[in-house]
Every structure is written in C-alpha cells, then in structure tokens.
Short mmCIF file of C-alpha atoms in Angstrom, two decimals:
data_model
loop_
_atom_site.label_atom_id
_atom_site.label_comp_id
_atom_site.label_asym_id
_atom_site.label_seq_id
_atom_site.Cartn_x
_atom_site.Cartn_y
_atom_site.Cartn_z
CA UNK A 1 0.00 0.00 0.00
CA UNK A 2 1.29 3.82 -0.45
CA UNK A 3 2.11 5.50 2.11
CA UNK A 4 0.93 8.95 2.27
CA UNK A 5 3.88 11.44 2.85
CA UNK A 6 3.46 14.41 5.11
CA UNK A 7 2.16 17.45 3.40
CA UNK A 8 3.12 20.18 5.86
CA UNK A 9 6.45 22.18 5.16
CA UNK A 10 9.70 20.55 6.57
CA UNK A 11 12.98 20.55 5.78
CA UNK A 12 15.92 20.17 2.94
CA UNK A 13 17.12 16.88 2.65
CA UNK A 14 20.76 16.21 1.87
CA UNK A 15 21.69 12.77 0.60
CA UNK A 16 25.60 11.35 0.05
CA UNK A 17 26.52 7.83 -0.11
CA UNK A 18 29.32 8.78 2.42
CA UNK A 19 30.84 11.96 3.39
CA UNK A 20 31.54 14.10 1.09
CA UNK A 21 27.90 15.08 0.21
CA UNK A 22 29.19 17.23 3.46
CA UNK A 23 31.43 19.67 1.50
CA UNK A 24 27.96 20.74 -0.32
CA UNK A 25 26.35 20.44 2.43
CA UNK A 26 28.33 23.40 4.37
CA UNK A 27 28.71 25.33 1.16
CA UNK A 28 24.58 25.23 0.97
CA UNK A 29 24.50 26.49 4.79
CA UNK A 30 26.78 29.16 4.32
CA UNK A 31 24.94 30.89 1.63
CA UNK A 32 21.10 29.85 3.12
CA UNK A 33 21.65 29.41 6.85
CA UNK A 34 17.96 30.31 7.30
CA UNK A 35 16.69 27.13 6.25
CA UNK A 36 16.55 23.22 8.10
CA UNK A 37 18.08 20.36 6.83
CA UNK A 38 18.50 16.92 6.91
CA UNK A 39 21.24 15.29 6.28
CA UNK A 40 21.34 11.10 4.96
CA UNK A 41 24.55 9.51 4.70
CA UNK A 42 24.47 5.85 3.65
CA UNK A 43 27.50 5.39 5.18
CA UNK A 44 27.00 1.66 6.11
CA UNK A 45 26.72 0.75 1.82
CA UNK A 46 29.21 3.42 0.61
CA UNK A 47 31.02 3.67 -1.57
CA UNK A 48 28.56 3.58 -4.40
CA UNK A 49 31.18 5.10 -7.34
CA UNK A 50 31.61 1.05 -8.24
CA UNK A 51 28.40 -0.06 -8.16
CA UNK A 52 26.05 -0.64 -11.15
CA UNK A 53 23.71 1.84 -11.82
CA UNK A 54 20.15 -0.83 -11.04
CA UNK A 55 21.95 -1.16 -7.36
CA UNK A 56 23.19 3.17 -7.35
CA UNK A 57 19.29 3.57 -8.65
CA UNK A 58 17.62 1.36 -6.14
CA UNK A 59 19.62 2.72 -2.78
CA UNK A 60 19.05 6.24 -4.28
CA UNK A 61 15.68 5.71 -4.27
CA UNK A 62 15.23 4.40 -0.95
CA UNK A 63 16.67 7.41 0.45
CA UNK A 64 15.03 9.80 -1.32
CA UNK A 65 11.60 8.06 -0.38
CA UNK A 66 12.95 8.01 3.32
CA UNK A 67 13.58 11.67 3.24
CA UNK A 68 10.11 12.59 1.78
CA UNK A 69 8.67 10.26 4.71
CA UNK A 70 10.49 12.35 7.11
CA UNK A 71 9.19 15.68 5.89
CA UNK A 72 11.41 16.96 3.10
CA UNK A 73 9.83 17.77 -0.24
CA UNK A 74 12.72 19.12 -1.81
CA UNK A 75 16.08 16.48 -1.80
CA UNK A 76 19.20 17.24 -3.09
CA UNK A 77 21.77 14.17 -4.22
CA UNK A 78 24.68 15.57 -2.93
CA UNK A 79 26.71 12.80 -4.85
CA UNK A 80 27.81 12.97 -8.08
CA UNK A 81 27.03 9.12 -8.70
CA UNK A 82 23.57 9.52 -7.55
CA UNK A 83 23.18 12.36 -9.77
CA UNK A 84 24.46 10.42 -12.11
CA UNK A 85 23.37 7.21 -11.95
CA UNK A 86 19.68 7.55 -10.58
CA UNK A 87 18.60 11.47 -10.91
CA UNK A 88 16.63 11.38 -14.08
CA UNK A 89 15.16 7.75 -13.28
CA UNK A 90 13.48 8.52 -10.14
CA UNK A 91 12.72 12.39 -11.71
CA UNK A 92 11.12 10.90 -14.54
CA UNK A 93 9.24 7.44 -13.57
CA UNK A 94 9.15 7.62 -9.73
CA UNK A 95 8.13 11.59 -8.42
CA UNK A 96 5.52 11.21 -10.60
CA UNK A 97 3.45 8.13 -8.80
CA UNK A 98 5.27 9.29 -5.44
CA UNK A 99 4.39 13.02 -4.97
CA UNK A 100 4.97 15.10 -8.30
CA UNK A 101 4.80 18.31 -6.29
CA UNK A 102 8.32 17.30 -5.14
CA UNK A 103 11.69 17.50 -6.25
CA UNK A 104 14.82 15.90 -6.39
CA UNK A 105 17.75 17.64 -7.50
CA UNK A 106 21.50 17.03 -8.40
CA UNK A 107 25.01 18.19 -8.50
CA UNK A 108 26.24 17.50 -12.20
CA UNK A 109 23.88 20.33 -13.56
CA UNK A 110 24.83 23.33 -11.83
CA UNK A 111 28.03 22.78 -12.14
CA UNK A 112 28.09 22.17 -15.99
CA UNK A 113 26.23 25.13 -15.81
CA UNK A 114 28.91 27.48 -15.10
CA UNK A 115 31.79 26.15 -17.25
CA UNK A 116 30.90 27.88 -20.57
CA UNK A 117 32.11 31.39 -18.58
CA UNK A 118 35.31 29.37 -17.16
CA UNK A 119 36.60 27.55 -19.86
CA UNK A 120 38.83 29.62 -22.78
CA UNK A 121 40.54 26.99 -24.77
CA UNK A 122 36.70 25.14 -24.60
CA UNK A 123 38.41 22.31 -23.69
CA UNK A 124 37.27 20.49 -19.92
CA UNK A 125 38.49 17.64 -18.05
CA UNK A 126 36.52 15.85 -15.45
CA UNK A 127 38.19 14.07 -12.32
CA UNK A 128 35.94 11.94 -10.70
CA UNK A 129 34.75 8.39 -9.57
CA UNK A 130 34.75 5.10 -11.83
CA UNK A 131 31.16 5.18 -11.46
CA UNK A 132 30.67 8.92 -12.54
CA UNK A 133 32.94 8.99 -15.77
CA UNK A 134 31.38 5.72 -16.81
CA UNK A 135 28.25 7.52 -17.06
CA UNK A 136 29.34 9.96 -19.16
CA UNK A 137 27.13 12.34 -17.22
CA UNK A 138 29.24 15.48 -17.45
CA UNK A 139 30.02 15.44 -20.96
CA UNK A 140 26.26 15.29 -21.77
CA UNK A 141 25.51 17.60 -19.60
CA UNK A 142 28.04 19.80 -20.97
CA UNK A 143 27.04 19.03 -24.58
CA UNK A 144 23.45 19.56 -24.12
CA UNK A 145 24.44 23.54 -22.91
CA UNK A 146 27.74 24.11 -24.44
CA UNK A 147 28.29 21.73 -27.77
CA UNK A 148 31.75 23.36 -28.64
CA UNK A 149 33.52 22.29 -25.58
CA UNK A 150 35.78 19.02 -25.80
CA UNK A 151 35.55 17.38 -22.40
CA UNK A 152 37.34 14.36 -21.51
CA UNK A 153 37.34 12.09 -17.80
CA UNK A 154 39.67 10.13 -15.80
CA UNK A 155 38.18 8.49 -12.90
CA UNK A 156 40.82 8.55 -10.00
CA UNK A 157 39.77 5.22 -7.80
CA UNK A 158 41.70 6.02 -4.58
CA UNK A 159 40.88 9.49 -3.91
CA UNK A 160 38.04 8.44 -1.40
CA UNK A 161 39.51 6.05 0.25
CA UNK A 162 42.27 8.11 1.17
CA UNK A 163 39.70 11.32 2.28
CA UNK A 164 37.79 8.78 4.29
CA UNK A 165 41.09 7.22 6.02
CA UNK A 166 42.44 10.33 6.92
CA UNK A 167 44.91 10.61 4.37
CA UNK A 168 44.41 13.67 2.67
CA UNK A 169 47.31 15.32 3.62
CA UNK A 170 49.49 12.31 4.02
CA UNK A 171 52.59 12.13 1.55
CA UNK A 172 51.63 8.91 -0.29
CA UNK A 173 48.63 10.66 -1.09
CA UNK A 174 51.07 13.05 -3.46
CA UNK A 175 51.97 10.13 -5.66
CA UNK A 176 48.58 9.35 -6.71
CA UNK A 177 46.94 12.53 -6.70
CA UNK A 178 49.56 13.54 -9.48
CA UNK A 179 49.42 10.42 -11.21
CA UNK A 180 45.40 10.87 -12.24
CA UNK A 181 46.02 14.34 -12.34
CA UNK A 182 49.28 13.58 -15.16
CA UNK A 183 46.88 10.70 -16.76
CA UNK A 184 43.68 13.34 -17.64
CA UNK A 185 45.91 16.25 -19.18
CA UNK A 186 47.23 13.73 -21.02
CA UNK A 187 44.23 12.95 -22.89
CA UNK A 188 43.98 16.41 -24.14
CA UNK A 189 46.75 18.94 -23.78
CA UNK A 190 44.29 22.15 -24.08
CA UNK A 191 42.40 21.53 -21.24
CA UNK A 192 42.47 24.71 -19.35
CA UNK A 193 39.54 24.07 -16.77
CA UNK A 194 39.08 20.45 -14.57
CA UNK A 195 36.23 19.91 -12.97
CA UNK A 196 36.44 17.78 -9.43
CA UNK A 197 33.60 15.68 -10.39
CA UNK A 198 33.38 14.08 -6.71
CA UNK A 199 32.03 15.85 -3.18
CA UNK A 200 35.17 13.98 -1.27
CA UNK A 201 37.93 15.97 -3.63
CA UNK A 202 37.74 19.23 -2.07
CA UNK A 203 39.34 17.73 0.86
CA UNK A 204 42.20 17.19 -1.13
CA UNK A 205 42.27 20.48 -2.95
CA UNK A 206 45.31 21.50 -2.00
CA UNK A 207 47.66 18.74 -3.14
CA UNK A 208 45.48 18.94 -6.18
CA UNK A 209 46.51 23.33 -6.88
CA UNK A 210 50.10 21.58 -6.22
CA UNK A 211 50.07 19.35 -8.88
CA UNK A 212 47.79 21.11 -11.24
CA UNK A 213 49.75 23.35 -13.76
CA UNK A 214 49.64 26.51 -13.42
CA UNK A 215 46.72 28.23 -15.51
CA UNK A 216 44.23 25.78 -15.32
CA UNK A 217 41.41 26.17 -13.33
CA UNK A 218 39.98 24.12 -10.88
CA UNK A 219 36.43 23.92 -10.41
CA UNK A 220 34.71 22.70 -6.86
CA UNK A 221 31.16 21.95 -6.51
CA UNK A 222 29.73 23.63 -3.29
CA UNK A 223 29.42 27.24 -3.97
CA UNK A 224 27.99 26.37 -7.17
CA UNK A 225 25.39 24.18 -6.18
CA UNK A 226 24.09 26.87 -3.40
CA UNK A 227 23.99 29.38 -5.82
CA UNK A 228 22.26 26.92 -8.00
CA UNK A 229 19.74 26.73 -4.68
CA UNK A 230 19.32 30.17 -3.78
CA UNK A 231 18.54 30.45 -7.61
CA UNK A 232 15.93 27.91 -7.69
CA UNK A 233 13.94 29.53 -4.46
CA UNK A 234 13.66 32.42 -6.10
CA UNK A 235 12.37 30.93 -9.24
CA UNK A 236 10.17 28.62 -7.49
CA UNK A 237 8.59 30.58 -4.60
CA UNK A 238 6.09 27.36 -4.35
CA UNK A 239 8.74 25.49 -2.94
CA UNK A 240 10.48 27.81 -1.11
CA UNK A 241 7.20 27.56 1.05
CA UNK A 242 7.32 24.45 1.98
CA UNK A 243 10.56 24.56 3.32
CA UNK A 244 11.09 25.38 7.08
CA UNK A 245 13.23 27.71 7.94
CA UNK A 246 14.54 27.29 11.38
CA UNK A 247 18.36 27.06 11.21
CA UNK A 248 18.56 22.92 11.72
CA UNK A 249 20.79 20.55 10.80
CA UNK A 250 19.78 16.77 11.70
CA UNK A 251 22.07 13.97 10.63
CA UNK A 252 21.28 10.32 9.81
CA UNK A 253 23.37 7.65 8.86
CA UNK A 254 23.13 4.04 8.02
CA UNK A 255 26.58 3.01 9.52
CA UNK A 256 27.48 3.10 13.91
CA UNK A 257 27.34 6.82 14.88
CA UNK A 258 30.62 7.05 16.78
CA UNK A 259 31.85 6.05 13.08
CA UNK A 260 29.99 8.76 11.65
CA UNK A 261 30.84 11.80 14.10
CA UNK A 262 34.87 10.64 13.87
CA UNK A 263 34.59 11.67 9.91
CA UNK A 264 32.12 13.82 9.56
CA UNK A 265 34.23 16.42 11.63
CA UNK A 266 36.90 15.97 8.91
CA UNK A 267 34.61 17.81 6.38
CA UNK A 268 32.62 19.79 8.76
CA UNK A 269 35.22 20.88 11.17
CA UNK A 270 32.95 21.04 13.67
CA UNK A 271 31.58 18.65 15.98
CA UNK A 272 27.91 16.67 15.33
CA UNK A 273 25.58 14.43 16.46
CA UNK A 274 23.97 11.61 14.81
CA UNK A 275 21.11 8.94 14.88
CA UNK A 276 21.64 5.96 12.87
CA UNK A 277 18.83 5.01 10.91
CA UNK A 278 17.74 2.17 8.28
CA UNK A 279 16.76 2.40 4.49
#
C-alpha cells in the first residue's frame, strides 16, 4: 500500500553515499543558513562510485523516499554518482506516482552550468569516480548547454579512500593525486579548466593546486550548487514555502554513529551528532 507522505512544510534533505555530500552540504548552509536540513549519509553501503547503476538507482531511491517520509519535499543528491546514476530515473518514472509536487535535485547540472564562462581553450576535463565517468554524465551535460567544448574524464579510484582514512594530507597521497592528475591532461593537452567531479575531492584540494599546472582552473562543486539553490527559491517561490526555515541541521546515517561523528568532523570541522537510521 502507499504510504501517504506528510504534506506540511519541513525541511531540505541532503543525501551522500558517504561523506563528502558534506562539503555541499556546508557550502549550501553558508549561503542559506535560514533554512533546516536533513542530512542522509548511507554510510553503512558506501562507496557507491563502483556499483552498477540498477543497485546506485535502487539505494538512491530508498533514500530519497525516506527523506520525503520524514518531511522533506525538496532532496538534493549531494553525490555525483547519484546524480548520475539515478537522478533522471526517479525524476522521470518515480516523483511522478510518489508526490509530483516534489523535487529531487543534483550536483552535475549546476556545475556544468557554469563552465561555458570558465573555460577559454573550450576544452574540460573531469576528475571523478569510476562510477561517474562511466556515465558519461558530465560530458552530456556539458554538450546539451555548451556543444563546442571538448571534455574528456579520468576516474581517480583512490581518492576516497584516502579522504575517508584520513589521508588527505598524508605524503603517499602526493603520488597518486599527481598520477590521475598527469593521466587526464594527457588525454587532451588544451584543457584549461578540470572539474572535481566528486564531493570527497575538495578535501584534497590542496595537493590537487600543487600538482595542477599553473593556468588551469579548478572547479569545486559547493558554492555552485548553493547558488544553483538560492537560484531555484527564487524561481520557485512554491517550494520555497514548503521549506522550514529554522536554522537545523539533523544527521542520519546508516553506519554506527561514533563512526559517523569521527569523519564527519573531517569535512565539517565542527563537531555533530547523529542517529543511525535504516533504508
């Protein structure tokens, strides 16, 4: 039987396989620290860049339908392989039988958005997960906007391992942040703007300007997908209703809690607490 979702306003929801949905996360706050928000980290199935997309699809979908069932009716994939993988599926077959007066949004789109102003040489790279280049999400996302711009992808499999285990600013982490760095220029010697394609990589931004050549610009996801937010309440005042605006932040996660607040205060720098639920 359907269950009916609530119909009164409530808050944002924020869903990341893992962590680094928490990069946007804080960028979002910064710029609308008016609002509530929820924040969903599958933490207990992550990571989901290897995964197919029928298994990305399916546990994106469960946690979008948990966050509608907890209030939001606006959710925001805060992972690129979500976006990726299971965005337009459950936009296009599963709002509409759920609740069609909500939304689900991504990460891949505002950013794309912006690159046509960035990029001189119209030529783009894209680091990100196995999952993400796979899906050859950003270049048709760039195409569709900007169909002069030569984009090509290197996924960079250890990045989020070493984010998640602390290693961001260990030395070994030097070696291979250069070598997938090295691998995607490469590919195309005109590329004068790389997207980080992944919410964990800003962690690592700084080994990444150290390796990057100079005069080619690096392009991080959270300030451009709050803009992308505050730009979407004002052109949808409809759902800017129905979101509360208290100040909040809740956290959920599918993993053990103490597990949760340890890393979670690596991207947040600030201390949380959590409830650990199940999708």
């Amino acid at each position: 039987m359907k269950q009916e979702l609530p119909t009164i306003p409530g808050p944002i929801g924020v869903f990341d396989s893992g962590y680094g949905g928490l990069t946007i996360l804080s960028k979002i706050r910064e710029a609308l620290p008016q609002y509530d928000y929820i924040y969903l980290g599958d933490n207990a199935r992550t990571p989901y860049g290897t995964r197919s997309f029928e298994i990305v699809y399916e546990f994106t979908l469960q946690a979008v339908t948990k966050l509608f069932e907890m209030g939001c009716h606006l959710v925001i994939l805060a992972c690129n392989t979500a976006s990726a993988k299971a965005l337009r599926s459950i936009q296009i077959n599963d709002l509409p039988e759920m609740d069609p007066a909500r939304r689900v949004l991504g990460v891949i789109r505002p950013t794309v958005e912006c690159i046509g102003s960035i990029t001189q040489s119209r030529h783009v790279g894209v680091l990100a997960t196995a999952g993400t280049i796979k899906s050859e999400s950003y270049p048709l996302e760039i195409h569709k906007l900007f169909p002069d711009i030569q984009v090509a992808g290197e996924a960079c499999p250890l990045w989020v391992s070493l984010v998640e285990n602390n290693e961001a600013e260990g030395d070994g982490t030097d070696y291979f942040v250069r070598k997938y760095i090295n691998e995607l220029l490469a590919k195309d010697t005109q590329i004068d703007t790389v997207i980080l394609g992944c919410t964990h990589y800003p962690l690592l931004l700084p080994k990444i300007k150290k390796h990057m050549p100079d005069g080619i610009a690096t392009v991080t996801q959270g300030e451009l997908v709050a803009d992308s937010l505050k730009d979407y309440f004002h052109r949808h005042p409809e759902m800017d209703a129905k979101c509360t605006k208290g100040g909040n932040c809740t956290y959920y996660t599918t993993e053990a809690e103490e597990k949760f607040i340890e890393s979670a205060s690596t991207f947040l720098n600030e201390a949380v607490t959590v409830q650990r639920i199940e999708l």
